[in-house]
Coordinates of C-alpha atoms in Angstrom, one line a residue:
M1 CA 127.9 151.2 115.4
K2 CA 126.3 149.6 118.3
D3 CA 125.4 146.7 115.5
E4 CA 129.1 146.2 115.1
E5 CA 129.8 145.7 118.4
K6 CA 127.1 143.2 119.1
T7 CA 128.4 140.8 116.2
T8 CA 131.8 140.7 117.4
T9 CA 130.3 140.0 121.0
K10 CA 128.5 137.3 119.6
E11 CA 131.4 135.6 117.3
Q12 CA 133.6 135.7 120.9
P13 CA 132.1 132.5 122.3
Y14 CA 131.8 131.0 118.8
A15 CA 135.7 131.1 118.6
A16 CA 136.5 129.7 121.5
D17 CA 133.9 126.6 120.8
D18 CA 136.0 126.3 117.3
K19 CA 139.3 126.2 119.5
G20 CA 137.9 123.4 121.4
A21 CA 136.7 121.7 118.5
T22 CA 139.8 121.0 116.9
E23 CA 141.3 119.6 120.1
Q24 CA 138.7 116.9 120.0
T25 CA 137.2 114.2 116.9
P26 CA 133.9 114.3 116.8
A27 CA 133.8 110.6 117.7
E28 CA 135.7 111.8 121.1
Q29 CA 132.4 114.4 121.7
A30 CA 129.6 111.6 120.9
E31 CA 131.5 109.1 123.3
G32 CA 131.8 112.8 126.2
E33 CA 127.9 113.8 125.9
G34 CA 126.7 109.6 125.9
Q35 CA 128.6 109.2 129.6
S36 CA 127.3 113.4 130.8
L37 CA 124.4 111.6 129.6
K38 CA 124.8 108.7 131.7
E39 CA 125.9 110.3 134.7
A40 CA 122.8 113.1 135.1
L41 CA 120.4 109.8 134.3
Q42 CA 122.2 108.6 137.6
K43 CA 122.1 111.7 139.9
I44 CA 118.5 111.2 138.4
K45 CA 118.1 107.8 139.9
E46 CA 119.3 108.5 143.3
T47 CA 117.7 112.1 143.5
A48 CA 114.1 110.0 143.3
V49 CA 112.3 108.0 145.5
E50 CA 109.3 106.2 145.4
E51 CA 107.0 107.6 148.6
D52 CA 104.3 104.8 148.0
S53 CA 105.7 101.3 148.9
R54 CA 102.2 99.7 147.6
P55 CA 101.1 100.0 143.8
L56 CA 97.8 101.5 142.8
S57 CA 96.9 97.9 141.7
Q58 CA 96.2 96.8 144.9
L59 CA 93.3 98.8 145.2
S60 CA 90.3 96.8 145.9
L61 CA 86.8 96.8 148.3
R62 CA 88.6 94.9 150.8
T63 CA 92.0 97.7 150.8
I64 CA 88.9 100.8 151.3
L65 CA 86.6 98.4 153.9
G66 CA 89.4 98.2 155.8
G67 CA 90.8 101.1 156.4
D68 CA 94.3 100.7 154.8
L69 CA 93.1 103.1 151.7
L70 CA 93.6 105.7 154.5
T71 CA 96.8 105.0 155.6
T72 CA 98.4 105.8 152.1
Q73 CA 100.5 109.1 151.7
I74 CA 98.1 110.6 149.2
V75 CA 94.9 110.4 151.6
R76 CA 97.3 111.7 154.0
S77 CA 98.8 114.9 152.7
Q78 CA 95.4 115.6 151.0
I79 CA 92.9 115.3 154.5
W80 CA 92.2 118.7 154.6
L81 CA 91.2 119.2 151.3
F82 CA 88.5 116.3 152.3
V83 CA 87.6 117.8 155.4
L84 CA 87.3 121.2 153.6
I85 CA 84.8 119.3 150.7
V86 CA 83.4 117.2 154.0
V87 CA 82.3 121.0 155.6
I88 CA 81.2 122.7 152.0
S89 CA 78.5 119.6 151.1
I90 CA 77.1 119.8 154.7
I91 CA 76.7 124.1 154.6
Y92 CA 75.8 123.1 150.9
V93 CA 72.6 120.7 151.9
A94 CA 72.0 122.8 154.7
F95 CA 71.2 125.7 153.2
R96 CA 69.2 124.1 150.4
Y97 CA 66.8 122.9 153.3
Q98 CA 66.4 126.6 154.6
C99 CA 66.1 127.5 151.8
Q100 CA 63.3 124.8 151.3
Q101 CA 61.5 125.6 154.5
D102 CA 61.8 129.5 153.8
M103 CA 59.5 128.9 150.6
L104 CA 56.9 126.5 152.1
T105 CA 56.5 129.4 155.2
I106 CA 56.3 131.7 152.2
D107 CA 53.8 129.7 150.2
R108 CA 51.5 129.5 153.7
L109 CA 51.8 133.1 154.2
E110 CA 50.8 133.9 150.8
Q111 CA 47.6 131.6 150.8
D112 CA 47.1 133.0 154.8
L113 CA 47.3 136.5 153.2
K114 CA 45.2 135.7 149.8
S115 CA 42.4 134.1 152.7
A116 CA 42.4 137.2 154.2
K117 CA 42.1 139.8 151.6
Y118 CA 38.7 137.9 150.7
R119 CA 37.3 137.7 154.4
A120 CA 37.7 141.1 154.6
L121 CA 36.7 141.9 151.3
S122 CA 33.3 139.5 151.8
S123 CA 33.2 141.8 155.3
S124 CA 33.9 144.9 153.4
S125 CA 30.2 144.4 151.3
S126 CA 28.4 142.8 153.7
L127 CA 28.4 145.7 155.6
T128 CA 28.3 148.2 152.4
E129 CA 25.2 146.3 151.7
K130 CA 23.8 146.4 155.5
C131 CA 24.9 150.5 155.1
R132 CA 22.9 151.2 153.1
E133 CA 20.3 153.8 152.9
S134 CA 17.8 151.3 151.2
H135 CA 18.1 148.7 153.7
V136 CA 18.0 150.4 156.9
L137 CA 14.2 151.7 155.7
D138 CA 13.7 148.5 155.1
I139 CA 14.1 147.1 158.7
L140 CA 12.7 150.4 159.9
K141 CA 9.7 149.1 158.9
Q142 CA 10.2 146.0 159.9
N143 CA 10.4 147.2 163.5
K144 CA 7.0 148.9 164.1
D145 CA 8.2 149.6 168.1
S146 CA 11.2 152.4 167.2
L147 CA 10.8 155.3 167.3
L148 CA 12.9 156.1 163.7
H149 CA 11.2 156.6 160.7
Q150 CA 11.7 158.1 157.7
A151 CA 10.9 162.0 157.9
D152 CA 7.6 163.1 155.6
Q153 CA 8.9 166.6 155.6
P154 CA 12.1 167.3 153.4
P155 CA 14.8 168.9 154.9
Y156 CA 14.6 173.3 155.5
I157 CA 17.4 175.5 156.7
I158 CA 17.6 177.1 159.1
E159 CA 19.7 180.7 159.2
V160 CA 21.2 181.4 162.3
P161 CA 21.9 185.4 162.1
E162 CA 25.6 186.3 163.9

């Protein structure tokens, strides 16, 4: 039932077109379409306004260095885009420079850390060597005036009653 309603609604506009087509000849229809096309082109020409009076073919080094390029409508309308690009470029360069400075600082601090570790290791090993019992005994033998000497008797345990 719905399919029949759709076909009848579709046929109605075609029926109106058929009535209009019988009133005009094909030559008159083509002439009417040509006139409507000419009217549309005329309206487009009236509304289309060229903003830039100078053609871009006059772009030369003299116009760029003279500042004439900055007065064109294209540049004036996009000035905030140029400012944004310049600001982003400055930020990019600044961050890159800061990153390089940080990397140099990190390398210098790593070298300082390595040298401090080596100094601590060498001082620790020399202290360990000087604190050995055999080394201490050799130093005591060399210094005859010292009251310290190696024990002749073995150690024994003293028991204390509680």
